[in-house]
């Protein structure tokens, strides 16, 4: 091999080495940075799209903010964060006056901590017991008859944010004197008041008369007793519970 050819070959090898070195030392890092920049751009674009969607949702919710505040005020009046017995009694008296009945007694008990309702018990196992009894004997099948069915109890609904630490139940019983239409109007008014009064028991007593030989005897008005509960939801207790 001549000297010129050897020099040419060495020059070509040197050029290849320089080109490879330039690629790995200069071009490849630039390509990596470009790929990283593209990936970051796509990620930022996706994040911006999510942010824009969230802003649009918040703007839509902001339009209903006055309505939500009004709803919140109504709920807070229905179940306040304090017992407010005096104002509740005033509501009852005002409702009785409007309904044309007279309040005889109002009994407000002590507040008790809320206890979540127990899950309904299992189904009736009497049929299973009968089928498992080995001494049972076959009998003639009677003619089919109409059987009264008991409606199924509603499903128990609970909320984990309502606990015995922030929710209290206050038993209340109110007795009014008046005729049935007035008592019915009173109940409707009580159920429409701002304070929630859940009535779960109603009883009545028939009017009585004085002695028959008393010429001035007059029939007394019927008496109606409504028993139930009012409720208190303490925000402060809820916050303390959340921190604990």
Short mmCIF file of C-alpha atoms in Angstrom, two decimals:
data_model
loop_
_atom_site.label_atom_id
_atom_site.label_comp_id
_atom_site.label_asym_id
_atom_site.label_seq_id
_atom_site.Cartn_x
_atom_site.Cartn_y
_atom_site.Cartn_z
CA UNK A 1 0.00 0.00 0.00
CA UNK A 2 1.43 3.38 -1.03
CA UNK A 3 1.98 6.16 1.44
CA UNK A 4 -0.73 8.31 -0.16
CA UNK A 5 -3.32 5.60 0.17
CA UNK A 6 -2.36 5.02 3.78
CA UNK A 7 -2.71 8.70 4.55
CA UNK A 8 -6.09 8.79 2.81
CA UNK A 9 -7.30 5.79 4.82
CA UNK A 10 -6.15 7.35 8.07
CA UNK A 11 -7.90 10.58 7.11
CA UNK A 12 -11.14 8.73 6.41
CA UNK A 13 -10.94 6.86 9.76
CA UNK A 14 -10.20 10.11 11.56
CA UNK A 15 -13.18 11.76 9.86
CA UNK A 16 -15.47 8.90 10.91
CA UNK A 17 -14.20 9.09 14.50
CA UNK A 18 -14.71 12.85 14.60
CA UNK A 19 -18.21 12.52 13.11
CA UNK A 20 -19.18 9.81 15.62
CA UNK A 21 -17.76 11.81 18.49
CA UNK A 22 -19.59 14.90 17.33
CA UNK A 23 -22.83 12.96 17.12
CA UNK A 24 -22.59 11.42 20.61
CA UNK A 25 -21.14 14.54 22.24
CA UNK A 26 -23.16 17.20 20.47
CA UNK A 27 -26.11 15.91 18.44
CA UNK A 28 -27.38 13.13 20.74
CA UNK A 29 -27.71 15.35 23.83
CA UNK A 30 -29.59 17.88 21.73
CA UNK A 31 -31.93 15.16 20.47
CA UNK A 32 -32.51 13.97 24.05
CA UNK A 33 -33.24 17.49 25.22
CA UNK A 34 -35.61 18.00 22.30
CA UNK A 35 -37.47 14.77 23.16
CA UNK A 36 -37.68 15.81 26.81
CA UNK A 37 -38.92 19.27 25.83
CA UNK A 38 -41.59 17.71 23.60
CA UNK A 39 -42.74 15.40 26.40
CA UNK A 40 -42.84 18.32 28.86
CA UNK A 41 -44.80 20.38 26.36
CA UNK A 42 -47.37 17.65 25.91
CA UNK A 43 -47.65 17.20 29.69
CA UNK A 44 -48.07 20.94 30.24
CA UNK A 45 -50.66 21.12 27.47
CA UNK A 46 -52.62 18.30 29.08
CA UNK A 47 -52.37 20.03 32.46
CA UNK A 48 -53.54 23.31 30.95
CA UNK A 49 -56.52 21.56 29.38
CA UNK A 50 -57.44 20.05 32.76
CA UNK A 51 -57.06 23.45 34.43
CA UNK A 52 -59.26 25.13 31.81
CA UNK A 53 -61.93 22.48 32.31
CA UNK A 54 -61.79 22.98 36.09
CA UNK A 55 -62.03 26.76 35.70
CA UNK A 56 -65.05 26.33 33.46
CA UNK A 57 -66.69 24.05 36.03
CA UNK A 58 -66.00 26.51 38.85
CA UNK A 59 -67.41 29.38 36.80
CA UNK A 60 -70.55 27.35 36.20
CA UNK A 61 -70.83 26.61 39.91
CA UNK A 62 -70.26 30.26 40.76
CA UNK A 63 -73.46 31.11 38.90
CA UNK A 64 -75.41 28.99 41.41
CA UNK A 65 -73.57 30.37 44.46
CA UNK A 66 -76.45 32.65 45.59
CA UNK A 67 -78.87 29.74 45.35
CA UNK A 68 -76.47 27.49 47.27
CA UNK A 69 -76.08 30.12 50.01
CA UNK A 70 -79.84 30.40 50.34
CA UNK A 71 -80.12 26.63 50.53
CA UNK A 72 -77.38 26.51 53.17
CA UNK A 73 -79.14 29.15 55.27
CA UNK A 74 -82.36 27.14 55.07
CA UNK A 75 -80.61 23.96 56.16
CA UNK A 76 -78.81 25.73 59.01
CA UNK A 77 -82.13 27.10 60.23
CA UNK A 78 -83.66 23.63 59.98
CA UNK A 79 -80.87 22.00 61.99
CA UNK A 80 -78.94 24.77 63.79
CA UNK A 81 -75.69 24.53 65.70
CA UNK A 82 -77.37 25.39 69.01
CA UNK A 83 -80.49 24.13 70.79
CA UNK A 84 -82.38 27.43 70.43
CA UNK A 85 -85.27 26.14 72.56
CA UNK A 86 -86.75 29.59 73.20
CA UNK A 87 -87.05 30.44 69.51
CA UNK A 88 -88.46 26.98 68.80
CA UNK A 89 -91.15 27.42 71.47
CA UNK A 90 -91.99 30.82 70.01
CA UNK A 91 -92.46 29.14 66.63
CA UNK A 92 -94.82 26.58 68.17
CA UNK A 93 -96.89 29.27 69.89
CA UNK A 94 -97.09 31.33 66.72
CA UNK A 95 -98.16 28.29 64.71
CA UNK A 96 -100.81 27.42 67.30
CA UNK A 97 -102.24 30.95 67.16
CA UNK A 98 -102.42 30.78 63.38
CA UNK A 99 -104.10 27.34 63.49
CA UNK A 100 -106.65 28.41 66.09
CA UNK A 101 -105.58 25.95 68.78
CA UNK A 102 -104.28 26.56 72.28
CA UNK A 103 -100.95 25.22 73.49
CA UNK A 104 -101.46 23.34 76.75
CA UNK A 105 -97.96 22.05 77.45
CA UNK A 106 -94.56 21.96 75.79
CA UNK A 107 -91.97 19.53 77.11
CA UNK A 108 -88.38 19.72 75.88
CA UNK A 109 -86.05 16.95 77.05
CA UNK A 110 -82.30 16.88 77.43
CA UNK A 111 -80.14 16.56 74.34
CA UNK A 112 -78.70 13.12 73.72
CA UNK A 113 -75.86 12.11 71.42
CA UNK A 114 -76.93 10.72 68.08
CA UNK A 115 -76.71 6.98 67.65
CA UNK A 116 -76.63 5.61 64.08
CA UNK A 117 -79.59 3.32 63.32
CA UNK A 118 -78.91 -0.37 63.58
CA UNK A 119 -78.98 -2.46 60.42
CA UNK A 120 -82.23 -4.38 59.95
CA UNK A 121 -82.23 -7.86 61.36
CA UNK A 122 -82.10 -10.89 59.12
CA UNK A 123 -85.19 -12.34 57.53
CA UNK A 124 -87.65 -14.65 59.20
CA UNK A 125 -86.08 -18.04 59.78
CA UNK A 126 -89.24 -19.78 60.95
CA UNK A 127 -89.68 -21.48 57.60
CA UNK A 128 -86.10 -22.70 57.70
CA UNK A 129 -86.65 -24.08 61.20
CA UNK A 130 -89.75 -25.89 60.07
CA UNK A 131 -88.01 -27.39 57.07
CA UNK A 132 -85.10 -28.58 59.20
CA UNK A 133 -87.34 -30.27 61.76
CA UNK A 134 -87.14 -33.97 61.02
CA UNK A 135 -90.38 -34.73 62.91
CA UNK A 136 -92.52 -32.59 60.62
CA UNK A 137 -95.22 -34.54 58.81
CA UNK A 138 -96.94 -33.80 55.54
CA UNK A 139 -100.43 -32.28 55.76
CA UNK A 140 -103.09 -31.46 53.24
CA UNK A 141 -102.57 -28.17 51.45
CA UNK A 142 -105.36 -25.75 52.39
CA UNK A 143 -107.14 -23.68 49.83
CA UNK A 144 -105.30 -20.48 48.97
CA UNK A 145 -106.46 -17.43 50.91
CA UNK A 146 -105.61 -13.77 50.73
CA UNK A 147 -102.65 -12.93 52.94
CA UNK A 148 -101.89 -9.42 54.12
CA UNK A 149 -98.34 -8.41 53.32
CA UNK A 150 -96.23 -6.02 55.36
CA UNK A 151 -94.38 -3.38 53.33
CA UNK A 152 -90.64 -3.73 53.45
CA UNK A 153 -88.87 -1.26 55.72
CA UNK A 154 -86.95 1.50 53.88
CA UNK A 155 -83.25 1.01 53.52
CA UNK A 156 -81.26 2.57 56.34
CA UNK A 157 -79.21 5.54 55.14
CA UNK A 158 -76.32 6.92 57.18
CA UNK A 159 -73.64 9.55 56.66
CA UNK A 160 -70.17 9.05 58.09
CA UNK A 161 -69.84 12.81 58.70
CA UNK A 162 -72.76 12.69 61.16
CA UNK A 163 -71.52 11.26 64.45
CA UNK A 164 -72.36 11.26 68.13
CA UNK A 165 -69.74 14.00 68.60
CA UNK A 166 -71.38 16.60 66.37
CA UNK A 167 -75.07 15.63 66.19
CA UNK A 168 -77.58 15.75 69.04
CA UNK A 169 -81.23 14.76 69.35
CA UNK A 170 -83.63 16.69 71.60
CA UNK A 171 -86.98 15.02 72.42
CA UNK A 172 -89.99 17.34 72.29
CA UNK A 173 -93.65 16.86 73.16
CA UNK A 174 -96.34 19.50 72.63
CA UNK A 175 -100.01 19.24 73.59
CA UNK A 176 -102.65 21.52 72.08
CA UNK A 177 -106.37 21.88 72.69
CA UNK A 178 -108.67 22.35 69.75
CA UNK A 179 -110.83 20.66 67.17
CA UNK A 180 -109.42 18.26 64.59
CA UNK A 181 -109.19 20.76 61.69
CA UNK A 182 -107.23 23.14 63.89
CA UNK A 183 -104.93 20.36 65.10
CA UNK A 184 -104.33 19.30 61.49
CA UNK A 185 -103.52 22.87 60.51
CA UNK A 186 -101.15 23.08 63.47
CA UNK A 187 -99.26 19.96 62.35
CA UNK A 188 -98.98 21.26 58.80
CA UNK A 189 -97.67 24.55 60.10
CA UNK A 190 -95.14 22.86 62.38
CA UNK A 191 -93.85 20.80 59.48
CA UNK A 192 -93.49 23.97 57.39
CA UNK A 193 -91.59 25.97 60.01
CA UNK A 194 -87.95 26.81 59.49
CA UNK A 195 -86.90 24.53 62.40
CA UNK A 196 -87.16 20.83 61.66
CA UNK A 197 -89.51 19.07 64.09
CA UNK A 198 -89.81 15.38 63.23
CA UNK A 199 -93.09 14.08 64.68
CA UNK A 200 -93.08 10.34 65.27
CA UNK A 201 -96.01 9.96 67.69
CA UNK A 202 -99.52 11.41 67.83
CA UNK A 203 -102.14 10.81 70.51
CA UNK A 204 -105.45 12.41 71.36
CA UNK A 205 -107.99 12.47 74.16
CA UNK A 206 -111.74 12.83 73.75
CA UNK A 207 -113.48 15.88 75.23
CA UNK A 208 -115.05 15.43 78.63
CA UNK A 209 -118.18 17.06 80.10
CA UNK A 210 -118.96 18.28 83.60
CA UNK A 211 -121.49 16.61 85.78
CA UNK A 212 -124.88 16.19 84.17
CA UNK A 213 -126.66 18.12 86.94
CA UNK A 214 -124.54 21.21 86.28
CA UNK A 215 -126.56 23.41 83.93
CA UNK A 216 -123.46 25.49 83.03
CA UNK A 217 -121.41 22.43 81.98
CA UNK A 218 -119.66 22.83 78.65
CA UNK A 219 -117.75 20.33 76.56
CA UNK A 220 -114.00 20.80 76.65
CA UNK A 221 -111.90 20.88 73.48
CA UNK A 222 -110.16 17.68 72.37
CA UNK A 223 -106.51 17.38 73.36
CA UNK A 224 -103.80 16.46 70.86
CA UNK A 225 -100.26 15.49 71.77
CA UNK A 226 -97.47 15.48 69.20
CA UNK A 227 -94.13 13.94 70.15
CA UNK A 228 -90.92 13.91 68.20
CA UNK A 229 -87.45 15.39 68.02
CA UNK A 230 -85.50 18.44 67.01
CA UNK A 231 -81.82 18.29 66.12
CA UNK A 232 -78.55 20.16 66.63
CA UNK A 233 -75.51 19.91 64.35
CA UNK A 234 -72.42 21.44 65.92
CA UNK A 235 -69.89 22.70 63.38
CA UNK A 236 -67.29 23.29 66.08
CA UNK A 237 -67.55 19.70 67.26
CA UNK A 238 -67.28 18.49 63.69
CA UNK A 239 -64.09 20.49 63.16
CA UNK A 240 -62.61 19.18 66.41
CA UNK A 241 -63.51 15.65 65.39
CA UNK A 242 -61.82 16.11 62.01
CA UNK A 243 -58.63 17.43 63.63
CA UNK A 244 -58.61 14.57 66.13
#
